[in-house]
């Protein structure tokens, strides 16, 4: 799937929601934003059991249905797993891969994450690759090497002339803490990522959306969205409140 949309606001609902909560949230978002601007995509990523409910709730809207992870396998004897073609079958178009909570709690390695990105592309899904350093790695001056290690494990499996993904830079220490990275840190890392990707393949590097994630909310979205090479956000807690999520969308749109 080619990245036709350059900017994104994506909500990662994590292990949260219920049929009643999901309906109220989506209806709240749609009431405030009856139509999306085609320069900025919006997506929500609920847990697997609610995907079919969300596919119904999103009918008639250009909001994109996303999933939080997928199996590296397309089918087979892998109890408890969910495959890319199955996600596609129920209306999913985009999938998060390598979120730091999966790296930390499910032990997902760079190698496995590469296989999952490959599986997503093979199923016709747009992968949103999440990368980011820990506080210790940042303090040790290892941010760039950690990020390039996470990227290289995936880029080597893609045909950069033809295939696309979205990349979300999410410093682990900023996720769910209420403290986002500073605009200077974000600008420095996003500028580095852009140059690194352009060095790998110029057109791919220029067109790949680079999202920021980590305590982005309705109050700091204006300043984060305005940073060069920030193409939107991957949002956790603030994605569970319609007014916050819409405010973030509007902040990204104002910079489109
Ligand atoms: C996330 O989980 O991807 C995230 C960015 O969470 P939060 O916005 O809550 O920091």
PDB file of N, CA, C and O in Angstrom, residues 20-67:
ATOM      1  N   UNK A  20     -19.446  -0.001  24.588  1.00  0.00           N
ATOM      2  CA  UNK A  20     -20.121   1.269  24.889  1.00  0.00           C
ATOM      3  C   UNK A  20     -19.115   2.422  24.785  1.00  0.00           C
ATOM      4  O   UNK A  20     -19.364   3.445  24.135  1.00  0.00           O
ATOM      5  N   UNK A  21     -17.948   2.237  25.394  1.00  0.00           N
ATOM      6  CA  UNK A  21     -16.916   3.291  25.366  1.00  0.00           C
ATOM      7  C   UNK A  21     -16.488   3.594  23.926  1.00  0.00           C
ATOM      8  O   UNK A  21     -16.386   4.758  23.522  1.00  0.00           O
ATOM      9  N   UNK A  22     -16.248   2.556  23.146  1.00  0.00           N
ATOM     10  CA  UNK A  22     -15.768   2.748  21.765  1.00  0.00           C
ATOM     11  C   UNK A  22     -16.760   3.563  20.940  1.00  0.00           C
ATOM     12  O   UNK A  22     -16.389   4.460  20.180  1.00  0.00           O
ATOM     13  N   UNK A  23     -18.040   3.228  21.125  1.00  0.00           N
ATOM     14  CA  UNK A  23     -19.084   3.909  20.344  1.00  0.00           C
ATOM     15  C   UNK A  23     -19.122   5.389  20.721  1.00  0.00           C
ATOM     16  O   UNK A  23     -19.152   6.267  19.845  1.00  0.00           O
ATOM     17  N   UNK A  24     -19.093   5.665  22.006  1.00  0.00           N
ATOM     18  CA  UNK A  24     -19.143   7.075  22.444  1.00  0.00           C
ATOM     19  C   UNK A  24     -17.940   7.850  21.930  1.00  0.00           C
ATOM     20  O   UNK A  24     -18.048   8.992  21.497  1.00  0.00           O
ATOM     21  N   UNK A  25     -16.775   7.202  21.984  1.00  0.00           N
ATOM     22  CA  UNK A  25     -15.541   7.883  21.557  1.00  0.00           C
ATOM     23  C   UNK A  25     -15.591   8.183  20.053  1.00  0.00           C
ATOM     24  O   UNK A  25     -15.339   9.320  19.632  1.00  0.00           O
ATOM     25  N   UNK A  26     -15.931   7.190  19.260  1.00  0.00           N
ATOM     26  CA  UNK A  26     -15.954   7.416  17.805  1.00  0.00           C
ATOM     27  C   UNK A  26     -17.049   8.419  17.444  1.00  0.00           C
ATOM     28  O   UNK A  26     -16.842   9.315  16.610  1.00  0.00           O
ATOM     29  N   UNK A  27     -18.193   8.299  18.084  1.00  0.00           N
ATOM     30  CA  UNK A  27     -19.253   9.271  17.785  1.00  0.00           C
ATOM     31  C   UNK A  27     -18.830  10.681  18.182  1.00  0.00           C
ATOM     32  O   UNK A  27     -19.147  11.652  17.491  1.00  0.00           O
ATOM     33  N   UNK A  28     -18.101  10.798  19.285  1.00  0.00           N
ATOM     34  CA  UNK A  28     -17.614  12.121  19.716  1.00  0.00           C
ATOM     35  C   UNK A  28     -16.637  12.701  18.715  1.00  0.00           C
ATOM     36  O   UNK A  28     -16.698  13.893  18.365  1.00  0.00           O
ATOM     37  N   UNK A  29     -15.736  11.863  18.208  1.00  0.00           N
ATOM     38  CA  UNK A  29     -14.758  12.341  17.212  1.00  0.00           C
ATOM     39  C   UNK A  29     -15.489  12.754  15.934  1.00  0.00           C
ATOM     40  O   UNK A  29     -15.254  13.831  15.381  1.00  0.00           O
ATOM     41  N   UNK A  30     -16.409  11.906  15.496  1.00  0.00           N
ATOM     42  CA  UNK A  30     -17.101  12.192  14.225  1.00  0.00           C
ATOM     43  C   UNK A  30     -18.015  13.412  14.342  1.00  0.00           C
ATOM     44  O   UNK A  30     -18.204  14.151  13.369  1.00  0.00           O
ATOM     45  N   UNK A  31     -18.545  13.647  15.532  1.00  0.00           N
ATOM     46  CA  UNK A  31     -19.413  14.825  15.708  1.00  0.00           C
ATOM     47  C   UNK A  31     -18.591  16.111  15.605  1.00  0.00           C
ATOM     48  O   UNK A  31     -19.026  17.102  15.024  1.00  0.00           O
ATOM     49  N   UNK A  32     -17.368  16.087  16.161  1.00  0.00           N
ATOM     50  CA  UNK A  32     -16.534  17.299  16.111  1.00  0.00           C
ATOM     51  C   UNK A  32     -15.871  17.486  14.763  1.00  0.00           C
ATOM     52  O   UNK A  32     -15.509  18.594  14.399  1.00  0.00           O
ATOM     53  N   UNK A  33     -15.656  16.385  14.069  1.00  0.00           N
ATOM     54  CA  UNK A  33     -14.937  16.436  12.783  1.00  0.00           C
ATOM     55  C   UNK A  33     -15.741  15.652  11.752  1.00  0.00           C
ATOM     56  O   UNK A  33     -15.389  14.517  11.430  1.00  0.00           O
ATOM     57  N   UNK A  34     -16.800  16.217  11.244  1.00  0.00           N
ATOM     58  CA  UNK A  34     -17.640  15.442  10.324  1.00  0.00           C
ATOM     59  C   UNK A  34     -16.885  14.993   9.079  1.00  0.00           C
ATOM     60  O   UNK A  34     -17.174  13.947   8.520  1.00  0.00           O
ATOM     61  N   UNK A  35     -15.884  15.782   8.651  1.00  0.00           N
ATOM     62  CA  UNK A  35     -15.101  15.359   7.478  1.00  0.00           C
ATOM     63  C   UNK A  35     -13.626  15.578   7.781  1.00  0.00           C
ATOM     64  O   UNK A  35     -13.258  16.574   8.403  1.00  0.00           O
ATOM     65  N   UNK A  36     -12.814  14.635   7.335  1.00  0.00           N
ATOM     66  CA  UNK A  36     -11.365  14.796   7.497  1.00  0.00           C
ATOM     67  C   UNK A  36     -10.807  15.497   6.271  1.00  0.00           C
ATOM     68  O   UNK A  36     -11.367  15.387   5.177  1.00  0.00           O
ATOM     69  N   UNK A  37      -9.695  16.181   6.461  1.00  0.00           N
ATOM     70  CA  UNK A  37      -8.993  16.793   5.334  1.00  0.00           C
ATOM     71  C   UNK A  37      -8.094  15.713   4.732  1.00  0.00           C
ATOM     72  O   UNK A  37      -7.422  14.990   5.478  1.00  0.00           O
ATOM     73  N   UNK A  38      -8.074  15.591   3.399  1.00  0.00           N
ATOM     74  CA  UNK A  38      -7.321  14.460   2.843  1.00  0.00           C
ATOM     75  C   UNK A  38      -5.801  14.632   2.925  1.00  0.00           C
ATOM     76  O   UNK A  38      -5.063  13.737   2.546  1.00  0.00           O
ATOM     77  N   UNK A  39      -5.329  15.756   3.485  1.00  0.00           N
ATOM     78  CA  UNK A  39      -3.875  15.890   3.696  1.00  0.00           C
ATOM     79  C   UNK A  39      -3.425  15.211   4.987  1.00  0.00           C
ATOM     80  O   UNK A  39      -2.235  14.979   5.194  1.00  0.00           O
ATOM     81  N   UNK A  40      -4.364  14.961   5.894  1.00  0.00           N
ATOM     82  CA  UNK A  40      -3.996  14.354   7.187  1.00  0.00           C
ATOM     83  C   UNK A  40      -4.913  13.169   7.464  1.00  0.00           C
ATOM     84  O   UNK A  40      -6.123  13.328   7.604  1.00  0.00           O
ATOM     85  N   UNK A  41      -4.324  11.995   7.548  1.00  0.00           N
ATOM     86  CA  UNK A  41      -5.105  10.800   7.852  1.00  0.00           C
ATOM     87  C   UNK A  41      -5.343  10.684   9.343  1.00  0.00           C
ATOM     88  O   UNK A  41      -4.546  11.166  10.157  1.00  0.00           O
ATOM     89  N   UNK A  42      -6.461  10.046   9.692  1.00  0.00           N
ATOM     90  CA  UNK A  42      -6.727   9.756  11.105  1.00  0.00           C
ATOM     91  C   UNK A  42      -7.015   8.268  11.218  1.00  0.00           C
ATOM     92  O   UNK A  42      -7.744   7.706  10.393  1.00  0.00           O
ATOM     93  N   UNK A  43      -6.450   7.646  12.218  1.00  0.00           N
ATOM     94  CA  UNK A  43      -6.679   6.218  12.409  1.00  0.00           C
ATOM     95  C   UNK A  43      -6.847   5.912  13.889  1.00  0.00           C
ATOM     96  O   UNK A  43      -6.265   6.603  14.734  1.00  0.00           O
ATOM     97  N   UNK A  44      -7.647   4.895  14.189  1.00  0.00           N
ATOM     98  CA  UNK A  44      -7.750   4.407  15.567  1.00  0.00           C
ATOM     99  C   UNK A  44      -7.433   2.914  15.582  1.00  0.00           C
ATOM    100  O   UNK A  44      -7.813   2.178  14.679  1.00  0.00           O
ATOM    101  N   UNK A  45      -6.723   2.506  16.626  1.00  0.00           N
ATOM    102  CA  UNK A  45      -6.250   1.113  16.733  1.00  0.00           C
ATOM    103  C   UNK A  45      -6.766   0.487  18.023  1.00  0.00           C
ATOM    104  O   UNK A  45      -6.130   0.611  19.081  1.00  0.00           O
ATOM    105  N   UNK A  46      -7.925  -0.160  17.974  1.00  0.00           N
ATOM    106  CA  UNK A  46      -8.465  -0.836  19.163  1.00  0.00           C
ATOM    107  C   UNK A  46      -7.865  -2.241  19.307  1.00  0.00           C
ATOM    108  O   UNK A  46      -7.147  -2.700  18.419  1.00  0.00           O
ATOM    109  N   UNK A  47      -8.211  -2.923  20.397  1.00  0.00           N
ATOM    110  CA  UNK A  47      -7.797  -4.328  20.543  1.00  0.00           C
ATOM    111  C   UNK A  47      -8.575  -5.187  19.534  1.00  0.00           C
ATOM    112  O   UNK A  47      -9.648  -4.797  19.066  1.00  0.00           O
ATOM    113  N   UNK A  48      -8.039  -6.367  19.250  1.00  0.00           N
ATOM    114  CA  UNK A  48      -8.610  -7.226  18.197  1.00  0.00           C
ATOM    115  C   UNK A  48     -10.126  -7.460  18.314  1.00  0.00           C
ATOM    116  O   UNK A  48     -10.831  -7.385  17.316  1.00  0.00           O
ATOM    117  N   UNK A  49     -10.657  -7.777  19.519  1.00  0.00           N
ATOM    118  CA  UNK A  49     -12.085  -8.148  19.553  1.00  0.00           C
ATOM    119  C   UNK A  49     -13.019  -7.032  19.089  1.00  0.00           C
ATOM    120  O   UNK A  49     -14.159  -7.305  18.717  1.00  0.00           O
ATOM    121  N   UNK A  50     -12.549  -5.789  19.120  1.00  0.00           N
ATOM    122  CA  UNK A  50     -13.425  -4.671  18.752  1.00  0.00           C
ATOM    123  C   UNK A  50     -13.236  -4.211  17.310  1.00  0.00           C
ATOM    124  O   UNK A  50     -13.876  -3.248  16.884  1.00  0.00           O
ATOM    125  N   UNK A  51     -12.376  -4.880  16.553  1.00  0.00           N
ATOM    126  CA  UNK A  51     -12.122  -4.403  15.179  1.00  0.00           C
ATOM    127  C   UNK A  51     -13.390  -4.398  14.338  1.00  0.00           C
ATOM    128  O   UNK A  51     -13.656  -3.454  13.592  1.00  0.00           O
ATOM    129  N   UNK A  52     -14.190  -5.457  14.481  1.00  0.00           N
ATOM    130  CA  UNK A  52     -15.385  -5.530  13.632  1.00  0.00           C
ATOM    131  C   UNK A  52     -16.395  -4.458  14.058  1.00  0.00           C
ATOM    132  O   UNK A  52     -17.027  -3.806  13.224  1.00  0.00           O
ATOM    133  N   UNK A  53     -16.494  -4.225  15.362  1.00  0.00           N
ATOM    134  CA  UNK A  53     -17.370  -3.135  15.823  1.00  0.00           C
ATOM    135  C   UNK A  53     -16.891  -1.801  15.257  1.00  0.00           C
ATOM    136  O   UNK A  53     -17.682  -0.971  14.786  1.00  0.00           O
ATOM    137  N   UNK A  54     -15.571  -1.585  15.293  1.00  0.00           N
ATOM    138  CA  UNK A  54     -15.016  -0.314  14.798  1.00  0.00           C
ATOM    139  C   UNK A  54     -15.208  -0.177  13.292  1.00  0.00           C
ATOM    140  O   UNK A  54     -15.466   0.917  12.796  1.00  0.00           O
ATOM    141  N   UNK A  55     -15.092  -1.293  12.572  1.00  0.00           N
ATOM    142  CA  UNK A  55     -15.296  -1.226  11.120  1.00  0.00           C
ATOM    143  C   UNK A  55     -16.708  -0.696  10.846  1.00  0.00           C
ATOM    144  O   UNK A  55     -16.917   0.136   9.958  1.00  0.00           O
ATOM    145  N   UNK A  56     -17.674  -1.117  11.653  1.00  0.00           N
ATOM    146  CA  UNK A  56     -19.053  -0.614  11.503  1.00  0.00           C
ATOM    147  C   UNK A  56     -19.137   0.855  11.888  1.00  0.00           C
ATOM    148  O   UNK A  56     -19.742   1.660  11.191  1.00  0.00           O
ATOM    149  N   UNK A  57     -18.513   1.196  13.028  1.00  0.00           N
ATOM    150  CA  UNK A  57     -18.603   2.585  13.505  1.00  0.00           C
ATOM    151  C   UNK A  57     -17.942   3.571  12.538  1.00  0.00           C
ATOM    152  O   UNK A  57     -18.329   4.729  12.470  1.00  0.00           O
ATOM    153  N   UNK A  58     -16.926   3.105  11.807  1.00  0.00           N
ATOM    154  CA  UNK A  58     -16.196   4.000  10.904  1.00  0.00           C
ATOM    155  C   UNK A  58     -16.808   4.042   9.506  1.00  0.00           C
ATOM    156  O   UNK A  58     -16.339   4.812   8.655  1.00  0.00           O
ATOM    157  N   UNK A  59     -17.841   3.245   9.280  1.00  0.00           N
ATOM    158  CA  UNK A  59     -18.449   3.211   7.930  1.00  0.00           C
ATOM    159  C   UNK A  59     -18.897   4.618   7.536  1.00  0.00           C
ATOM    160  O   UNK A  59     -19.480   5.351   8.339  1.00  0.00           O
ATOM    161  N   UNK A  60     -18.564   5.000   6.306  1.00  0.00           N
ATOM    162  CA  UNK A  60     -18.966   6.319   5.821  1.00  0.00           C
ATOM    163  C   UNK A  60     -18.027   7.429   6.243  1.00  0.00           C
ATOM    164  O   UNK A  60     -18.233   8.595   5.902  1.00  0.00           O
ATOM    165  N   UNK A  61     -16.987   7.085   7.006  1.00  0.00           N
ATOM    166  CA  UNK A  61     -16.010   8.105   7.405  1.00  0.00           C
ATOM    167  C   UNK A  61     -14.690   7.755   6.733  1.00  0.00           C
ATOM    168  O   UNK A  61     -14.484   6.611   6.331  1.00  0.00           O
ATOM    169  N   UNK A  62     -13.790   8.727   6.596  1.00  0.00           N
ATOM    170  CA  UNK A  62     -12.493   8.354   6.025  1.00  0.00           C
ATOM    171  C   UNK A  62     -11.479   8.020   7.103  1.00  0.00           C
ATOM    172  O   UNK A  62     -10.282   7.874   6.828  1.00  0.00           O
ATOM    173  N   UNK A  63     -11.939   7.880   8.350  1.00  0.00           N
ATOM    174  CA  UNK A  63     -11.031   7.385   9.392  1.00  0.00           C
ATOM    175  C   UNK A  63     -10.612   5.957   9.039  1.00  0.00           C
ATOM    176  O   UNK A  63     -11.413   5.175   8.536  1.00  0.00           O
ATOM    177  N   UNK A  64      -9.355   5.661   9.329  1.00  0.00           N
ATOM    178  CA  UNK A  64      -8.776   4.380   8.917  1.00  0.00           C
ATOM    179  C   UNK A  64      -8.723   3.438  10.123  1.00  0.00           C
ATOM    180  O   UNK A  64      -8.311   3.845  11.217  1.00  0.00           O
ATOM    181  N   UNK A  65      -9.122   2.202   9.897  1.00  0.00           N
ATOM    182  CA  UNK A  65      -9.085   1.222  10.985  1.00  0.00           C
ATOM    183  C   UNK A  65      -7.687   0.618  11.089  1.00  0.00           C
ATOM    184  O   UNK A  65      -7.121   0.153  10.096  1.00  0.00           O
ATOM    185  N   UNK A  66      -7.135   0.650  12.300  1.00  0.00           N
ATOM    186  CA  UNK A  66      -5.797   0.104  12.520  1.00  0.00           C
ATOM    187  C   UNK A  66      -5.811  -0.974  13.590  1.00  0.00           C
ATOM    188  O   UNK A  66      -6.740  -1.062  14.388  1.00  0.00           O
ATOM    189  N   UNK A  67      -4.761  -1.800  13.591  1.00  0.00           N
ATOM    190  CA  UNK A  67      -4.591  -2.814  14.637  1.00  0.00           C
ATOM    191  C   UNK A  67      -3.286  -2.517  15.378  1.00  0.00           C
ATOM    192  O   UNK A  67      -2.446  -1.763  14.893  1.00  0.00           O
TER     193      UNK A  67
END
